[in-house]
Amino acid sequence: MTPLADKARSSADADVLRKLSFLDRFLPVWIIAAMAAGLLLGSVVPGLQGVLDAVKIGQVSLPIALGLLLMMYPVLAKVRYDKLGTVTGDKRTMVLSLVLNWIAGPALMFALAWLMLPDLPEYRTGLIIVGLARCIAMVIIWNDLACGDREAAAVLVALNSVFQVIMFGVLGWFYLDLLPGWLGLDTTSIDFSPWEIAFSVLIFLGIPLAAGYLSRRVGERGKGREWYEGRFLPKIGPIALYGLLFTIVVLFALQGDTITSQPLDVVRIALPLLVYFAVMWGGGYALGKASGLSYERTTTLAFTAAGNNFELAIAVAIGVFGVTSGQALAGVVGPLIEVPVLVGLVYVSLWLRSRWTARSR
């Protein structure tokens, strides 16, 4: 590679990082710091769980429930719900996205979880829950950085938001209970009702979804879209990260003994996640290109397929199985792996874009 090409590549890399906010750019660092703070807090305050459990919403302590709701609200306030009524363009992108997100993604995570974690049922269940939670937030960032189709991304995010409410509980029952039974796999470690998943989705997705929809509708009517997206959303955006970090601190404070005594478990959770993100992104990209989509649409398809709504996965895992469960820990490992991997895939996309453009000349 020539010095000029090296310089151009370094400039492109720096430009991608500059487009990320300070909080998003160092998200893995904040997550690791929250993990460390949680472990320290757990050792200093051994009776923390009793304090947190003093007031509960269902099976979840009030402080944790508030943290989970704060995680979800800014995410859902960003969704352009009006795009659901304007799906009149290339329907191939929509159909391919639905297949990748709601058929291929959950099936792939189910297969990876059973193949790579056959002896760790709690973590396996947590990963399957991650696979069911389709991306509705960070994908907007990755798509913009990789120069994808912004309008198509808005439509797919809005579509996934609605599908989450309708399908999450059904797919949870299918992949955690019905399908393992059909295949003769062990389900004795799974002690839950499908209604528990549906209730958690209703609380931790339904409430912030309604709040997000009303925020956009009222904000845009009163102040306009430019004000809403240019001033209001940037102000509430960090709240999602604060809620996530608070939840991670509490989770690691309560799981400190398990984590410190079995650190390799975290590595084992990370491996299927790495495979999952790579396969879903690569599969989305290959499928889009084979279907004749433009680079922009193909990129949007790939990133919406690869990303996951880890906020919802964590909320459901905690709501159904408890904050000290292995399922909840698996959910927390999700963003720790997803963020750096998808940042790396942004660079891959930009490299592919340069080749795509060169070939089309």
XYZ file of C-alpha atoms in Angstrom:
361
model
C 0.000 0.000 0.000
C 1.355 3.426 -0.996
C 1.987 6.202 1.558
C -0.855 8.171 -0.044
C -3.231 5.225 0.382
C -2.062 4.767 3.989
C -2.771 8.416 4.690
C -6.222 8.229 3.087
C -7.094 5.121 5.098
C -5.941 6.699 8.375
C -8.023 9.779 7.588
C -11.113 7.621 6.929
C -10.581 5.720 10.182
C -10.268 8.938 12.136
C -13.394 10.321 10.455
C -15.427 7.297 11.545
C -14.315 7.723 15.158
C -15.032 11.462 15.092
C -18.622 10.780 14.044
C -19.172 8.735 17.200
C -20.055 10.682 20.317
C -17.551 10.618 23.168
C -19.773 8.230 25.138
C -20.358 5.855 22.197
C -16.700 5.894 21.141
C -15.542 4.499 24.466
C -18.581 2.359 25.296
C -16.525 -0.832 25.845
C -14.324 1.141 28.280
C -17.353 2.356 30.243
C -18.773 -1.179 30.353
C -15.495 -2.642 31.646
C -15.257 0.166 34.226
C -18.845 -0.541 35.348
C -17.998 -4.234 35.693
C -14.977 -3.403 37.848
C -17.004 -0.961 39.945
C -19.674 -3.610 40.450
C -17.169 -6.198 41.625
C -15.691 -3.666 44.070
C -19.146 -2.647 45.330
C -20.108 -6.287 45.859
C -17.072 -6.878 48.039
C -17.618 -3.708 50.081
C -21.418 -4.015 50.507
C -22.251 -7.723 50.967
C -25.902 -7.034 51.870
C -26.641 -5.116 48.693
C -29.275 -7.531 47.357
C -31.437 -7.138 50.450
C -31.372 -3.354 50.066
C -32.301 -3.542 46.370
C -35.114 -6.030 46.992
C -36.868 -3.790 49.540
C -39.291 -2.543 46.866
C -40.116 -4.622 43.774
C -41.985 -4.338 40.487
C -43.008 -7.934 39.851
C -39.817 -9.925 40.389
C -37.481 -6.975 39.773
C -36.325 -4.528 42.423
C -37.471 -0.939 41.874
C -33.974 0.573 41.377
C -33.090 -2.058 38.771
C -36.477 -1.683 37.061
C -35.912 2.067 36.766
C -32.441 1.446 35.326
C -33.897 -0.932 32.734
C -36.635 1.521 31.734
C -34.093 4.333 31.426
C -32.032 2.115 29.117
C -34.940 1.658 26.737
C -36.669 5.060 26.623
C -34.053 7.132 24.695
C -33.612 4.255 22.245
C -37.309 4.171 21.408
C -37.633 7.959 21.358
C -35.252 7.927 18.364
C -37.470 5.688 16.223
C -39.271 7.408 13.348
C -42.635 5.711 13.741
C -44.129 7.575 10.788
C -41.877 5.543 8.495
C -44.066 2.492 9.081
C -46.734 4.159 6.951
C -44.392 5.001 4.069
C -43.088 1.566 3.083
C -43.571 1.987 -0.654
C -40.046 1.588 -1.996
C -37.992 -1.501 -2.716
C -39.768 -4.181 -0.697
C -36.882 -6.611 -1.212
C -34.984 -4.904 1.605
C -37.936 -5.288 3.957
C -38.536 -8.952 3.122
C -34.845 -9.850 3.382
C -34.562 -7.971 6.674
C -37.559 -9.760 8.169
C -36.111 -13.137 7.141
C -32.678 -12.331 8.561
C -33.949 -10.738 11.772
C -36.824 -12.990 12.730
C -35.918 -16.355 11.188
C -32.171 -16.611 10.542
C -30.902 -14.595 13.544
C -32.753 -16.412 16.343
C -32.107 -19.800 14.683
C -28.378 -19.103 14.355
C -28.030 -17.986 17.976
C -29.985 -21.042 19.129
C -27.613 -23.312 17.196
C -24.453 -21.545 18.408
C -25.633 -21.525 22.027
C -26.285 -25.267 22.029
C -23.124 -26.120 20.072
C -20.721 -23.971 22.099
C -22.367 -23.925 25.565
C -23.897 -27.405 25.931
C -22.809 -27.640 29.581
C -23.767 -24.096 30.641
C -27.581 -23.928 30.430
C -28.053 -20.513 32.061
C -25.592 -18.770 29.737
C -27.024 -20.695 26.802
C -30.510 -19.426 27.595
C -29.178 -15.886 27.996
C -27.572 -15.999 24.554
C -30.782 -17.268 22.978
C -32.603 -14.305 24.534
C -29.971 -11.974 23.024
C -30.639 -13.574 19.633
C -34.357 -12.826 19.948
C -33.821 -9.123 20.730
C -33.407 -7.480 17.340
C -31.523 -4.223 17.021
C -33.539 -0.988 17.218
C -30.969 1.533 18.472
C -27.237 1.399 17.800
C -27.860 0.159 14.251
C -28.719 3.745 13.288
C -25.204 4.800 14.317
C -23.434 1.931 12.537
C -25.529 2.429 9.416
C -24.738 6.157 9.242
C -21.029 5.609 9.821
C -20.914 3.022 7.031
C -22.876 5.329 4.645
C -25.921 3.071 4.508
C -29.442 4.068 3.493
C -30.751 6.203 6.359
C -34.405 6.101 5.305
C -34.359 2.314 4.880
C -32.753 1.993 8.326
C -35.508 4.156 9.838
C -38.182 1.919 8.313
C -36.511 -1.315 9.464
C -35.940 -0.001 13.000
C -39.594 1.031 13.283
C -40.660 -2.369 11.945
C -38.415 -4.222 14.403
C -39.804 -2.160 17.291
C -43.349 -3.316 16.546
C -42.262 -6.908 15.896
C -40.462 -6.995 19.253
C -43.707 -6.416 21.126
C -45.650 -8.964 19.083
C -43.095 -11.745 18.547
C -40.583 -11.737 21.409
C -42.700 -13.761 23.832
C -43.787 -16.217 21.130
C -40.250 -16.811 19.895
C -38.986 -17.075 23.477
C -41.420 -19.910 24.123
C -40.517 -21.565 20.802
C -36.711 -21.470 21.178
C -36.502 -22.021 24.939
C -39.168 -24.662 25.387
C -40.901 -26.057 22.299
C -37.955 -26.527 19.891
C -35.586 -28.097 22.458
C -38.377 -30.540 23.320
C -38.854 -31.445 19.661
C -35.117 -32.022 19.243
C -34.843 -34.087 22.421
C -32.598 -31.512 24.107
C -32.492 -30.881 27.848
C -35.033 -28.322 29.034
C -34.988 -29.160 32.752
C -32.946 -26.061 33.557
C -35.570 -23.780 32.021
C -38.158 -23.035 34.659
C -40.333 -20.208 33.385
C -43.698 -19.456 31.851
C -44.026 -17.899 28.385
C -46.232 -15.329 30.099
C -43.263 -14.216 32.218
C -41.377 -13.287 29.048
C -44.469 -11.585 27.624
C -44.941 -9.631 30.874
C -41.288 -8.505 30.916
C -41.531 -7.396 27.278
C -44.773 -5.544 28.027
C -43.201 -3.693 30.973
C -39.657 -3.075 29.770
C -40.446 -2.569 26.075
C -44.127 -1.577 26.076
C -43.828 1.289 28.574
C -40.744 2.947 27.007
C -42.170 2.274 23.518
C -45.316 4.205 24.413
C -43.245 6.949 26.055
C -40.911 7.142 23.050
C -43.791 7.331 20.590
C -45.551 10.047 22.593
C -42.310 12.011 23.021
C -41.722 12.098 19.266
C -45.332 12.874 18.430
C -45.681 15.674 20.987
C -42.159 17.021 20.427
C -42.438 17.170 16.644
C -45.911 18.711 16.741
C -44.866 21.341 19.241
C -41.311 22.162 18.137
C -40.747 20.392 14.813
C -38.535 17.466 13.771
C -35.387 19.569 13.513
C -35.650 20.626 17.160
C -36.669 17.138 18.309
C -33.777 15.320 16.601
C -31.221 18.101 16.841
C -31.749 19.231 20.431
C -34.074 16.938 22.402
C -32.629 13.553 21.409
C -28.987 14.538 22.081
C -30.015 15.655 25.588
C -31.772 12.413 26.527
C -29.420 10.086 24.613
C -26.856 9.628 27.419
C -29.640 8.477 29.777
C -29.666 5.100 28.012
C -25.967 4.614 28.728
C -26.377 5.663 32.359
C -29.189 3.144 32.788
C -27.092 0.412 31.160
C -24.033 1.173 33.285
C -26.101 1.292 36.479
C -27.576 -2.119 35.643
C -24.121 -3.551 34.911
C -22.727 -2.226 38.198
C -25.566 -3.828 40.159
C -25.401 -7.098 38.238
C -21.661 -7.482 38.753
C -21.944 -6.445 42.391
C -24.384 -9.307 42.962
C -22.542 -11.809 40.752
C -19.027 -11.010 41.910
C -18.288 -14.423 43.434
C -19.443 -16.312 40.349
C -17.505 -14.073 37.967
C -14.228 -14.031 39.870
C -14.285 -17.778 40.495
C -15.157 -18.651 36.854
C -13.658 -15.952 34.587
C -13.431 -18.334 31.638
C -17.222 -18.451 31.549
C -17.227 -14.862 30.262
C -14.822 -15.907 27.490
C -17.045 -18.823 26.569
C -20.067 -16.502 26.354
C -18.088 -14.141 24.106
C -17.071 -16.755 21.521
C -20.534 -17.598 20.126
C -21.339 -13.876 20.106
C -18.289 -13.182 17.923
C -19.314 -15.919 15.498
C -22.902 -14.684 15.486
C -22.071 -11.056 14.644
C -19.668 -12.064 11.872
C -22.051 -14.581 10.274
C -25.120 -12.330 10.445
C -23.295 -9.324 9.010
C -21.557 -11.356 6.311
C -24.749 -13.221 5.460
C -26.732 -9.975 5.245
C -24.118 -8.407 3.014
C -23.897 -11.451 0.705
C -27.686 -11.759 0.497
C -28.134 -8.082 -0.307
C -25.498 -8.124 -3.026
C -26.864 -11.349 -4.530
C -30.337 -9.769 -4.597
C -29.080 -6.793 -6.567
C -29.438 -4.190 -3.814
C -27.342 -1.033 -3.875
C -24.370 -0.643 -1.543
C -26.460 1.604 0.714
C -29.344 -0.852 1.028
C -26.983 -3.825 1.384
C -25.107 -2.095 4.201
C -28.350 -1.278 6.013
C -29.498 -4.868 5.626
C -26.203 -6.229 7.014
C -26.084 -4.008 10.082
C -29.758 -4.416 11.015
C -29.223 -8.183 10.794
C -26.037 -8.215 12.889
C -27.033 -5.841 15.702
C -29.071 -6.797 18.744
C -31.201 -4.928 21.262
C -29.068 -5.859 24.251
C -31.018 -3.471 26.478
C -34.181 -5.542 26.002
C -32.265 -8.827 26.353
C -30.862 -7.718 29.708
C -34.269 -6.473 30.863
C -36.037 -9.734 29.952
C -33.282 -11.902 31.479
C -33.441 -9.969 34.751
C -37.242 -9.806 34.755
C -37.690 -13.562 34.164
C -34.618 -15.163 35.739
C -33.350 -12.552 38.227
C -30.440 -10.141 38.417
C -28.071 -12.784 39.820
C -28.796 -15.289 37.051
C -26.389 -16.534 34.420
C -28.927 -15.448 31.820
C -28.533 -11.821 32.925
C -24.738 -12.091 32.846
C -24.850 -13.419 29.275
C -26.959 -10.414 28.304
C -24.393 -7.993 29.741
C -21.518 -9.602 27.828
C -23.490 -8.842 24.624
C -22.736 -5.089 24.296
C -19.163 -5.608 25.480
C -18.574 -7.765 22.383
C -21.023 -6.160 19.959
C -19.736 -2.598 20.078
C -16.075 -3.166 19.086
C -17.044 -5.846 16.552
C -19.558 -3.639 14.751
C -17.186 -0.663 14.826
C -14.701 -2.939 13.060
C -17.365 -3.957 10.547
C -17.981 -0.270 9.777
C -14.395 -0.101 8.531
C -14.912 -3.270 6.504
C -18.039 -1.734 4.959
C -16.211 1.449 3.970
C -13.467 -0.637 2.352
C -16.095 -2.613 0.439
C -17.726 0.656 -0.572
C -14.518 1.862 -2.184
C -14.248 -1.379 -4.157
C -17.963 -1.292 -5.051
C -17.595 2.262 -6.363
C -14.445 1.387 -8.320
C -16.130 -1.557 -10.043
C -19.199 0.491 -10.994
C -17.110 3.046 -12.897
